[in-house]
Amino acid sequence: MKETLERPVLVTRSSLPPLEEYIEMLKPIWDSAWLTNMGAYHEEFREQLKKYLKLTNLELFVNGHMALELAIQAMELKGEVITTPFTFASTTHAIVRNGLTPVLCDINEEDYTLNADLIESLITERTCAIVPVHVYGNLCDVEKIQEIADRHHLKVIYDAAHAFGEELDGKGVGTWGDASMFSFHATKVFHSIEGGAVAFKEASLEKRLYQLKNFGIMDSETVEYVGANGKMNEFQAAMGLCNLRHVDEEIRKRKQLAMHYRHRLEGIKGIKLCRENPRVKYNYAYMPVVFDGYKAKRDEIFQALKEKNIHARKYFYPCVNEYECYRERFPAEDTPVAARISRQVLTLPLYADLPMDAADMICDIIERKGH
Ligand SMILES: *Cc1c(COP(=O)(O)O)cnc(C)c1O
């Protein structure tokens, strides 16, 4: 085994199409000089994504965060929103920036998504929506969440940033809830450099989402909503169209690596891997490993890897309720499972071109720290 790697192994590496493919896509942009504002690629990308994601209603955005923020705005909500502290900053920020109050619900021990059994105890007369996260591409208990939402007349808006292309019983993940946000950021399984989308149930939302991403403008003389600028440009859409041709192959390669990690780490005492649901078609976006009762602590493993120029990520650490901007508002003690998992979890490097022997080297280092 080599002592250290010359080139660092990062937790992820953006996939890029062959350069010629992208250059070829640029020519029509130069011919038309139509660079943004819902051009031809924007429309083509939207149509192809609907097919790929197996859903009927989809609107594109400049990034995932703006997509989520505007999806929430489109629902015209007031009051409290039940959500998870075990997520990326974007989820909570999107709620707070809409003038809504997040109510943090703890996660379950198996796949770290919202613990659906705890949701009802947090519902008050002010509750208007649930914003769960399909964290690491682990799908939430969508059926139970829908049942609770129906009973209490709540909207459900999923943060599906990690769940691109995933399916439950052969149905696109974006078909659950009132809306789902996908992120096409460069570090995600599938990307358009930056980019995002909202899948939604009610066809009537299409016009509102379109207006909201375009300053709330209705026509040249009418501005109906306090909107934002959330438009995806043609260069992003072109990258998305190129990457869409290769995404199945990317996921296939990721799956091989994820299976190999599983094979190497499964069954080791003190190492916990996420439970897999046989009903789900996964995208293998992340490789989270929880060190619970292992000989070495998460931070020691993190450090041992770093010394070999391998950069895993403490994802998600800290939890949202430990952020400087939220610490005073949400006590972290209210969500003990999330607090503990955030201190035990490490996401290992995983991307299509990660060599199998790098994955082996990572497992070797983890195993040696356990002796
Ligand atoms: C990436 C991500 C987002 C935000 O998406 P961007 O496209 O980067 O704006 C939101 N939520 C989660 C869970 C994410 O991982």
Tab-separated table of C-alpha atoms and ligand atoms in Angstrom:
chain	number	residue	atom	x	y	z
A	1	MET	CA	0.000	0.000	0.000
A	2	LYS	CA	1.272	3.463	-0.882
A	3	GLU	CA	2.007	5.624	2.131
A	4	THR	CA	0.227	8.773	0.982
A	5	LEU	CA	-1.494	9.674	-2.248
A	6	GLU	CA	0.107	12.305	-4.475
A	7	ARG	CA	-3.250	13.654	-5.549
A	8	PRO	CA	-5.756	14.236	-2.788
A	9	VAL	CA	-8.874	12.077	-2.743
A	10	LEU	CA	-11.751	14.415	-2.010
A	11	VAL	CA	-15.167	13.371	-0.773
A	12	THR	CA	-16.565	14.044	-4.204
A	13	ARG	CA	-15.447	15.080	-7.680
A	14	SER	CA	-17.760	16.737	-10.203
A	15	SER	CA	-18.516	14.640	-13.244
A	16	LEU	CA	-17.964	16.377	-16.566
A	17	PRO	CA	-19.077	15.351	-20.057
A	18	PRO	CA	-16.433	15.120	-22.815
A	19	LEU	CA	-15.434	18.742	-23.551
A	20	GLU	CA	-16.337	18.415	-27.249
A	21	GLU	CA	-19.909	17.519	-26.316
A	22	TYR	CA	-20.343	20.698	-24.338
A	23	ILE	CA	-18.642	22.856	-26.987
A	24	GLU	CA	-20.992	21.419	-29.598
A	25	MET	CA	-23.927	22.466	-27.413
A	26	LEU	CA	-22.641	26.048	-27.240
A	27	LYS	CA	-22.893	26.786	-30.985
A	28	PRO	CA	-26.678	27.322	-31.074
A	29	ILE	CA	-26.350	29.698	-28.093
A	30	TRP	CA	-23.931	31.840	-30.116
A	31	ASP	CA	-26.216	31.705	-33.172
A	32	SER	CA	-29.306	32.827	-31.280
A	33	ALA	CA	-27.551	35.057	-28.708
A	34	TRP	CA	-30.284	33.881	-26.294
A	35	LEU	CA	-28.354	33.341	-23.073
A	36	THR	CA	-30.996	33.115	-20.373
A	37	ASN	CA	-34.705	33.710	-19.635
A	38	MET	CA	-36.209	30.353	-20.562
A	39	GLY	CA	-34.441	29.676	-23.862
A	40	ALA	CA	-34.518	26.591	-26.075
A	41	TYR	CA	-32.167	24.491	-23.923
A	42	HIS	CA	-34.101	25.415	-20.797
A	43	GLU	CA	-37.260	23.997	-22.364
A	44	GLU	CA	-35.537	20.903	-23.761
A	45	PHE	CA	-33.852	20.196	-20.424
A	46	ARG	CA	-37.151	20.526	-18.594
A	47	GLU	CA	-38.877	18.071	-20.943
A	48	GLN	CA	-36.059	15.508	-20.751
A	49	LEU	CA	-35.960	15.764	-16.969
A	50	LYS	CA	-39.691	15.127	-16.670
A	51	LYS	CA	-39.176	11.857	-18.535
A	52	TYR	CA	-36.091	10.868	-16.588
A	53	LEU	CA	-37.604	11.705	-13.198
A	54	LYS	CA	-40.939	10.110	-14.162
A	55	LEU	CA	-43.146	13.054	-13.296
A	56	THR	CA	-45.533	15.450	-15.019
A	57	ASN	CA	-44.942	18.891	-13.442
A	58	LEU	CA	-41.485	20.412	-13.189
A	59	GLU	CA	-40.047	23.927	-13.089
A	60	LEU	CA	-36.312	24.723	-13.390
A	61	PHE	CA	-34.338	27.123	-11.184
A	62	VAL	CA	-30.884	28.692	-10.994
A	63	ASN	CA	-30.011	26.506	-7.991
A	64	GLY	CA	-31.621	24.118	-5.547
A	65	HIS	CA	-31.842	26.574	-2.695
A	66	MET	CA	-33.771	29.138	-4.729
A	67	ALA	CA	-36.000	26.312	-5.960
A	68	LEU	CA	-36.858	25.333	-2.372
A	69	GLU	CA	-37.297	28.893	-1.166
A	70	LEU	CA	-39.668	29.726	-4.018
A	71	ALA	CA	-41.551	26.415	-3.755
A	72	ILE	CA	-42.292	27.259	-0.120
A	73	GLN	CA	-43.285	30.811	-1.074
A	74	ALA	CA	-45.613	29.459	-3.756
A	75	MET	CA	-47.612	27.554	-1.099
A	76	GLU	CA	-48.525	30.865	0.633
A	77	LEU	CA	-47.979	29.504	4.153
A	78	LYS	CA	-48.054	31.082	7.600
A	79	GLY	CA	-46.870	29.719	10.952
A	80	GLU	CA	-44.804	26.663	11.858
A	81	VAL	CA	-43.076	24.124	9.649
A	82	ILE	CA	-41.932	20.741	10.943
A	83	THR	CA	-38.509	19.806	9.594
A	84	THR	CA	-35.247	18.023	10.414
A	85	PRO	CA	-32.074	19.409	11.997
A	86	PHE	CA	-30.006	16.754	10.203
A	87	THR	CA	-29.610	18.502	6.862
A	88	PHE	CA	-27.711	21.116	4.906
A	89	ALA	CA	-28.137	24.786	5.897
A	90	SER	CA	-30.338	25.395	2.866
A	91	THR	CA	-33.400	23.515	4.167
A	92	THR	CA	-33.817	25.553	7.361
A	93	HIS	CA	-32.757	28.820	5.732
A	94	ALA	CA	-35.427	28.403	3.040
A	95	ILE	CA	-38.098	28.126	5.754
A	96	VAL	CA	-36.802	31.027	7.857
A	97	ARG	CA	-36.291	33.310	4.841
A	98	ASN	CA	-39.994	32.798	4.053
A	99	GLY	CA	-40.935	34.238	7.451
A	100	LEU	CA	-41.943	30.807	8.760
A	101	THR	CA	-40.923	29.170	12.038
A	102	PRO	CA	-39.072	25.854	11.796
A	103	VAL	CA	-39.979	23.263	14.431
A	104	LEU	CA	-37.223	20.669	14.549
A	105	CYS	CA	-38.211	17.011	14.715
A	106	ASP	CA	-35.684	14.276	15.500
A	107	ILE	CA	-34.498	11.662	12.991
A	108	ASN	CA	-34.712	7.864	13.119
A	109	GLU	CA	-31.790	5.532	13.844
A	110	GLU	CA	-31.993	3.490	10.649
A	111	ASP	CA	-31.662	5.936	7.777
A	112	TYR	CA	-31.474	9.355	9.502
A	113	THR	CA	-34.597	10.756	7.855
A	114	LEU	CA	-37.375	12.451	9.832
A	115	ASN	CA	-38.769	10.129	12.521
A	116	ALA	CA	-42.376	10.030	11.312
A	117	ASP	CA	-43.556	8.667	14.681
A	118	LEU	CA	-42.600	11.974	16.345
A	119	ILE	CA	-44.239	14.354	13.866
A	120	GLU	CA	-47.717	14.411	15.371
A	121	SER	CA	-46.489	15.320	18.848
A	122	LEU	CA	-45.084	18.545	17.327
A	123	ILE	CA	-48.208	19.620	15.453
A	124	THR	CA	-49.938	22.712	16.871
A	125	GLU	CA	-52.723	24.892	15.510
A	126	ARG	CA	-50.028	27.018	13.877
A	127	THR	CA	-48.472	24.138	11.921
A	128	CYS	CA	-48.868	24.631	8.159
A	129	ALA	CA	-46.378	22.258	6.533
A	130	ILE	CA	-43.787	19.489	6.837
A	131	VAL	CA	-40.420	19.835	5.084
A	132	PRO	CA	-38.668	16.452	5.272
A	133	VAL	CA	-35.301	15.665	3.656
A	134	HIS	CA	-34.434	12.477	1.739
A	135	VAL	CA	-31.047	12.618	3.410
A	136	TYR	CA	-28.175	10.763	1.623
A	137	GLY	CA	-30.810	9.614	-0.875
A	138	ASN	CA	-32.564	7.596	1.862
A	139	LEU	CA	-36.236	8.095	1.170
A	140	CYS	CA	-38.413	9.332	4.029
A	141	ASP	CA	-41.434	7.330	5.116
A	142	VAL	CA	-43.459	9.123	2.415
A	143	GLU	CA	-46.647	7.134	3.011
A	144	LYS	CA	-46.837	7.812	6.726
A	145	ILE	CA	-45.900	11.461	6.266
A	146	GLN	CA	-48.662	11.881	3.673
A	147	GLU	CA	-51.177	10.221	5.938
A	148	ILE	CA	-50.311	12.612	8.790
A	149	ALA	CA	-50.365	15.605	6.445
A	150	ASP	CA	-53.794	14.641	5.080
A	151	ARG	CA	-55.224	14.199	8.547
A	152	HIS	CA	-54.007	17.641	9.673
A	153	HIS	CA	-54.354	19.478	6.329
A	154	LEU	CA	-50.641	20.232	6.028
A	155	LYS	CA	-48.537	20.787	2.926
A	156	VAL	CA	-45.549	18.493	2.370
A	157	ILE	CA	-42.519	19.909	0.591
A	158	TYR	CA	-39.592	17.516	0.239
A	159	ASP	CA	-35.972	18.539	0.108
A	160	ALA	CA	-35.017	15.910	-2.491
A	161	ALA	CA	-31.597	17.466	-3.188
A	162	HIS	CA	-29.967	14.063	-2.563
A	163	ALA	CA	-32.572	11.945	-4.337
A	164	PHE	CA	-32.120	12.689	-8.045
A	165	GLY	CA	-33.502	9.887	-10.200
A	166	GLU	CA	-34.563	7.721	-7.273
A	167	GLU	CA	-37.731	5.667	-7.353
A	168	LEU	CA	-40.040	4.008	-4.848
A	169	ASP	CA	-41.905	1.005	-6.268
A	170	GLY	CA	-40.935	2.226	-9.753
A	171	LYS	CA	-42.452	5.685	-9.228
A	172	GLY	CA	-40.322	8.842	-9.406
A	173	VAL	CA	-39.538	10.185	-5.932
A	174	GLY	CA	-40.825	13.622	-6.987
A	175	THR	CA	-44.381	12.331	-7.196
A	176	TRP	CA	-44.701	12.317	-3.376
A	177	GLY	CA	-45.817	15.361	-1.419
A	178	ASP	CA	-47.105	18.672	-2.762
A	179	ALA	CA	-43.645	19.544	-4.069
A	180	SER	CA	-40.065	18.226	-4.132
A	181	MET	CA	-36.882	20.185	-4.690
A	182	PHE	CA	-33.952	18.700	-6.621
A	183	SER	CA	-30.471	20.223	-6.647
A	184	PHE	CA	-28.178	20.081	-9.664
A	185	HIS	CA	-25.159	21.559	-7.886
A	186	ALA	CA	-21.724	20.518	-9.164
A	187	THR	CA	-21.177	18.247	-6.147
A	188	LYS	CA	-24.382	16.272	-6.617
A	189	VAL	CA	-24.876	12.963	-8.462
A	190	PHE	CA	-26.237	14.886	-11.433
A	191	HIS	CA	-25.491	18.546	-12.101
A	192	SER	CA	-25.946	21.547	-14.364
A	193	ILE	CA	-22.973	23.392	-12.758
A	194	GLU	CA	-25.484	25.076	-10.435
A	195	GLY	CA	-29.164	24.377	-10.884
A	196	GLY	CA	-32.323	23.062	-9.351
A	197	ALA	CA	-35.898	22.069	-9.984
A	198	VAL	CA	-39.235	21.795	-8.243
A	199	ALA	CA	-41.572	18.908	-8.989
A	200	PHE	CA	-45.135	19.642	-7.929
A	201	LYS	CA	-48.519	18.005	-7.718
A	202	GLU	CA	-50.998	20.789	-8.609
A	203	ALA	CA	-50.627	21.831	-12.249
A	204	SER	CA	-51.893	25.281	-11.230
A	205	LEU	CA	-48.607	25.935	-9.389
A	206	GLU	CA	-46.686	26.061	-12.657
A	207	LYS	CA	-47.604	29.631	-13.494
A	208	ARG	CA	-46.877	30.850	-9.976
A	209	LEU	CA	-43.466	29.176	-9.802
A	210	TYR	CA	-42.614	30.605	-13.217
A	211	GLN	CA	-43.570	34.100	-12.080
A	212	LEU	CA	-41.793	33.785	-8.737
A	213	LYS	CA	-38.471	32.922	-10.397
A	214	ASN	CA	-38.896	35.909	-12.708
A	215	PHE	CA	-39.419	38.756	-10.191
A	216	GLY	CA	-43.141	37.997	-9.866
A	217	ILE	CA	-43.716	39.478	-13.315
A	218	MET	CA	-46.984	38.562	-14.997
A	219	ASP	CA	-46.553	40.548	-18.204
A	220	SER	CA	-44.657	43.657	-19.270
A	221	GLU	CA	-46.863	45.927	-17.180
A	222	THR	CA	-48.023	43.673	-14.318
A	223	VAL	CA	-45.986	42.474	-11.322
A	224	GLU	CA	-48.146	40.175	-9.241
A	225	TYR	CA	-45.794	38.733	-6.577
A	226	VAL	CA	-42.724	39.746	-4.580
A	227	GLY	CA	-40.587	37.337	-6.591
A	228	ALA	CA	-36.864	36.758	-6.972
A	229	ASN	CA	-34.448	36.052	-9.802
A	230	GLY	CA	-34.300	32.278	-9.883
A	231	LYS	CA	-33.934	31.591	-13.594
A	232	MET	CA	-31.694	28.863	-14.983
A	233	ASN	CA	-29.528	30.097	-17.874
A	234	GLU	CA	-28.770	28.340	-21.173
A	235	PHE	CA	-25.205	27.364	-20.233
A	236	GLN	CA	-26.515	25.533	-17.189
A	237	ALA	CA	-29.249	23.817	-19.199
A	238	ALA	CA	-26.690	22.788	-21.842
A	239	MET	CA	-24.481	21.217	-19.156
A	240	GLY	CA	-27.516	19.470	-17.714
A	241	LEU	CA	-28.480	18.062	-21.118
A	242	CYS	CA	-24.923	16.762	-21.652
A	243	ASN	CA	-24.732	15.195	-18.210
A	244	LEU	CA	-28.132	13.580	-18.554
A	245	ARG	CA	-26.716	11.422	-21.379
A	246	HIS	CA	-24.112	10.009	-18.973
A	247	VAL	CA	-25.900	9.915	-15.637
A	248	ASP	CA	-26.966	6.244	-15.775
A	249	GLU	CA	-23.359	5.214	-16.342
A	250	GLU	CA	-22.244	7.485	-13.477
A	251	ILE	CA	-24.743	5.889	-11.127
A	252	ARG	CA	-23.718	2.392	-12.263
A	253	LYS	CA	-20.083	3.120	-11.366
A	254	ARG	CA	-21.068	4.675	-8.040
A	255	LYS	CA	-23.150	1.630	-7.223
A	256	GLN	CA	-20.155	-0.676	-7.755
A	257	LEU	CA	-18.079	1.404	-5.356
A	258	ALA	CA	-20.858	1.686	-2.779
A	259	MET	CA	-21.384	-2.092	-2.893
A	260	HIS	CA	-17.658	-2.594	-2.407
A	261	TYR	CA	-17.582	-0.275	0.610
A	262	ARG	CA	-20.568	-2.166	1.999
A	263	HIS	CA	-18.911	-5.505	1.410
A	264	ARG	CA	-15.759	-4.361	3.209
A	265	LEU	CA	-17.401	-2.563	6.158
A	266	GLU	CA	-20.628	-4.446	6.763
A	267	GLY	CA	-20.673	-6.512	9.936
A	268	ILE	CA	-17.667	-4.826	11.545
A	269	LYS	CA	-18.487	-4.262	15.203
A	270	GLY	CA	-19.173	-0.589	15.950
A	271	ILE	CA	-19.692	0.371	12.288
A	272	LYS	CA	-23.224	1.141	11.147
A	273	LEU	CA	-24.303	1.456	7.515
A	274	CYS	CA	-27.703	2.732	6.410
A	275	ARG	CA	-30.471	0.197	6.103
A	276	GLU	CA	-31.420	-0.319	2.456
A	277	ASN	CA	-35.048	-0.436	1.402
A	278	PRO	CA	-35.677	-3.057	-1.308
A	279	ARG	CA	-38.541	-0.924	-2.700
A	280	VAL	CA	-36.127	1.907	-3.551
A	281	LYS	CA	-33.973	2.407	-6.641
A	282	TYR	CA	-31.013	4.346	-5.207
A	283	ASN	CA	-28.626	6.832	-6.838
A	284	TYR	CA	-25.630	6.080	-4.567
A	285	ALA	CA	-25.027	9.773	-3.903
A	286	TYR	CA	-23.245	9.332	-0.574
A	287	MET	CA	-21.503	6.706	1.519
A	288	PRO	CA	-22.353	7.574	5.133
A	289	VAL	CA	-20.722	5.453	7.837
A	290	VAL	CA	-21.622	5.793	11.514
A	291	PHE	CA	-19.018	4.899	14.147
A	292	ASP	CA	-20.994	3.846	17.206
A	293	GLY	CA	-19.004	1.898	19.775
A	294	TYR	CA	-16.085	1.427	17.343
A	295	LYS	CA	-12.560	1.368	18.757
A	296	ALA	CA	-11.742	4.686	17.102
A	297	LYS	CA	-13.937	7.784	17.199
A	298	ARG	CA	-15.279	9.456	14.076
A	299	ASP	CA	-12.837	12.358	14.410
A	300	GLU	CA	-9.888	9.951	14.730
A	301	ILE	CA	-10.881	8.168	11.533
A	302	PHE	CA	-11.342	11.537	9.829
A	303	GLN	CA	-7.835	12.550	10.926
A	304	ALA	CA	-6.210	9.235	9.958
A	305	LEU	CA	-7.670	9.542	6.453
A	306	LYS	CA	-6.608	13.175	6.195
A	307	GLU	CA	-3.016	12.231	7.015
A	308	LYS	CA	-3.097	10.025	3.906
A	309	ASN	CA	-4.458	12.902	1.818
A	310	ILE	CA	-7.977	11.432	1.805
A	311	HIS	CA	-10.676	13.934	2.632
A	312	ALA	CA	-13.883	12.435	3.967
A	313	ARG	CA	-16.585	14.785	5.196
A	314	LYS	CA	-18.405	15.237	8.503
A	315	TYR	CA	-21.735	15.523	6.739
A	316	PHE	CA	-23.875	16.738	8.503
A	317	TYR	CA	-21.921	18.217	11.352
A	318	PRO	CA	-22.871	20.338	13.158
A	319	CYS	CA	-26.653	19.959	13.164
A	320	VAL	CA	-28.722	22.972	12.216
A	321	ASN	CA	-29.667	23.626	15.863
A	322	GLU	CA	-25.971	24.055	16.695
A	323	TYR	CA	-25.355	26.788	14.088
A	324	GLU	CA	-24.412	30.239	15.394
A	325	CYS	CA	-27.471	31.710	13.688
A	326	TYR	CA	-29.919	29.217	15.229
A	327	ARG	CA	-28.335	28.194	18.535
A	328	GLU	CA	-30.386	30.631	20.609
A	329	ARG	CA	-33.651	29.631	18.950
A	330	PHE	CA	-33.560	25.820	18.900
A	331	PRO	CA	-32.168	23.750	21.770
A	332	ALA	CA	-30.086	20.866	20.388
A	333	GLU	CA	-31.237	18.648	23.305
A	334	ASP	CA	-34.665	18.400	21.671
A	335	THR	CA	-33.227	16.224	18.891
A	336	PRO	CA	-30.784	13.857	20.637
A	337	VAL	CA	-30.545	11.277	17.843
A	338	ALA	CA	-29.585	13.925	15.283
A	339	ALA	CA	-27.052	15.403	17.714
A	340	ARG	CA	-25.444	12.005	18.284
A	341	ILE	CA	-25.405	10.870	14.654
A	342	SER	CA	-23.860	14.180	13.582
A	343	ARG	CA	-20.924	13.396	15.918
A	344	GLN	CA	-20.577	9.807	14.715
A	345	VAL	CA	-21.078	10.039	10.969
A	346	LEU	CA	-18.512	10.342	8.213
A	347	THR	CA	-19.303	10.323	4.501
A	348	LEU	CA	-16.574	8.503	2.628
A	349	PRO	CA	-15.275	9.582	-0.782
A	350	LEU	CA	-17.630	8.375	-3.506
A	351	TYR	CA	-17.716	9.458	-7.144
A	352	ALA	CA	-17.836	7.664	-10.466
A	353	ASP	CA	-14.109	7.817	-11.201
A	354	LEU	CA	-12.875	6.930	-7.726
A	355	PRO	CA	-10.534	3.968	-8.250
A	356	MET	CA	-11.589	0.785	-6.480
A	357	ASP	CA	-8.164	0.503	-4.821
A	358	ALA	CA	-8.640	3.958	-3.275
A	359	ALA	CA	-11.858	2.654	-1.701
A	360	ASP	CA	-9.892	-0.352	-0.466
A	361	MET	CA	-7.188	1.866	0.965
A	362	ILE	CA	-9.847	3.844	2.846
A	363	CYS	CA	-11.321	0.631	4.294
A	364	ASP	CA	-7.823	-0.561	5.274
A	365	ILE	CA	-7.209	2.651	7.192
A	366	ILE	CA	-10.575	2.364	8.963
A	367	GLU	CA	-9.917	-1.286	9.861
A	368	ARG	CA	-6.431	-0.589	11.168
A	369	LYS	CA	-7.761	2.167	13.457
A	370	GLY	CA	-10.106	-0.450	14.945
A	371	HIS	CA	-7.281	-2.671	16.191
B	1	LIG	C1	-27.247	20.768	-2.032
B	1	LIG	C2	-28.374	20.843	-1.091
B	1	LIG	C3	-29.297	21.907	-1.108
B	1	LIG	C4	-29.131	23.170	-1.913
B	1	LIG	O1	-28.937	22.996	-3.238
B	1	LIG	P1	-28.056	24.017	-4.103
B	1	LIG	O2	-28.338	23.580	-5.498
B	1	LIG	O3	-26.630	23.874	-3.702
B	1	LIG	O4	-28.593	25.395	-3.840
B	1	LIG	C5	-30.392	21.840	-0.257
B	1	LIG	N1	-30.570	20.811	0.575
B	1	LIG	C6	-29.704	19.788	0.639
B	1	LIG	C7	-29.977	18.663	1.587
B	1	LIG	C8	-28.570	19.781	-0.169
B	1	LIG	O5	-27.678	18.785	-0.062
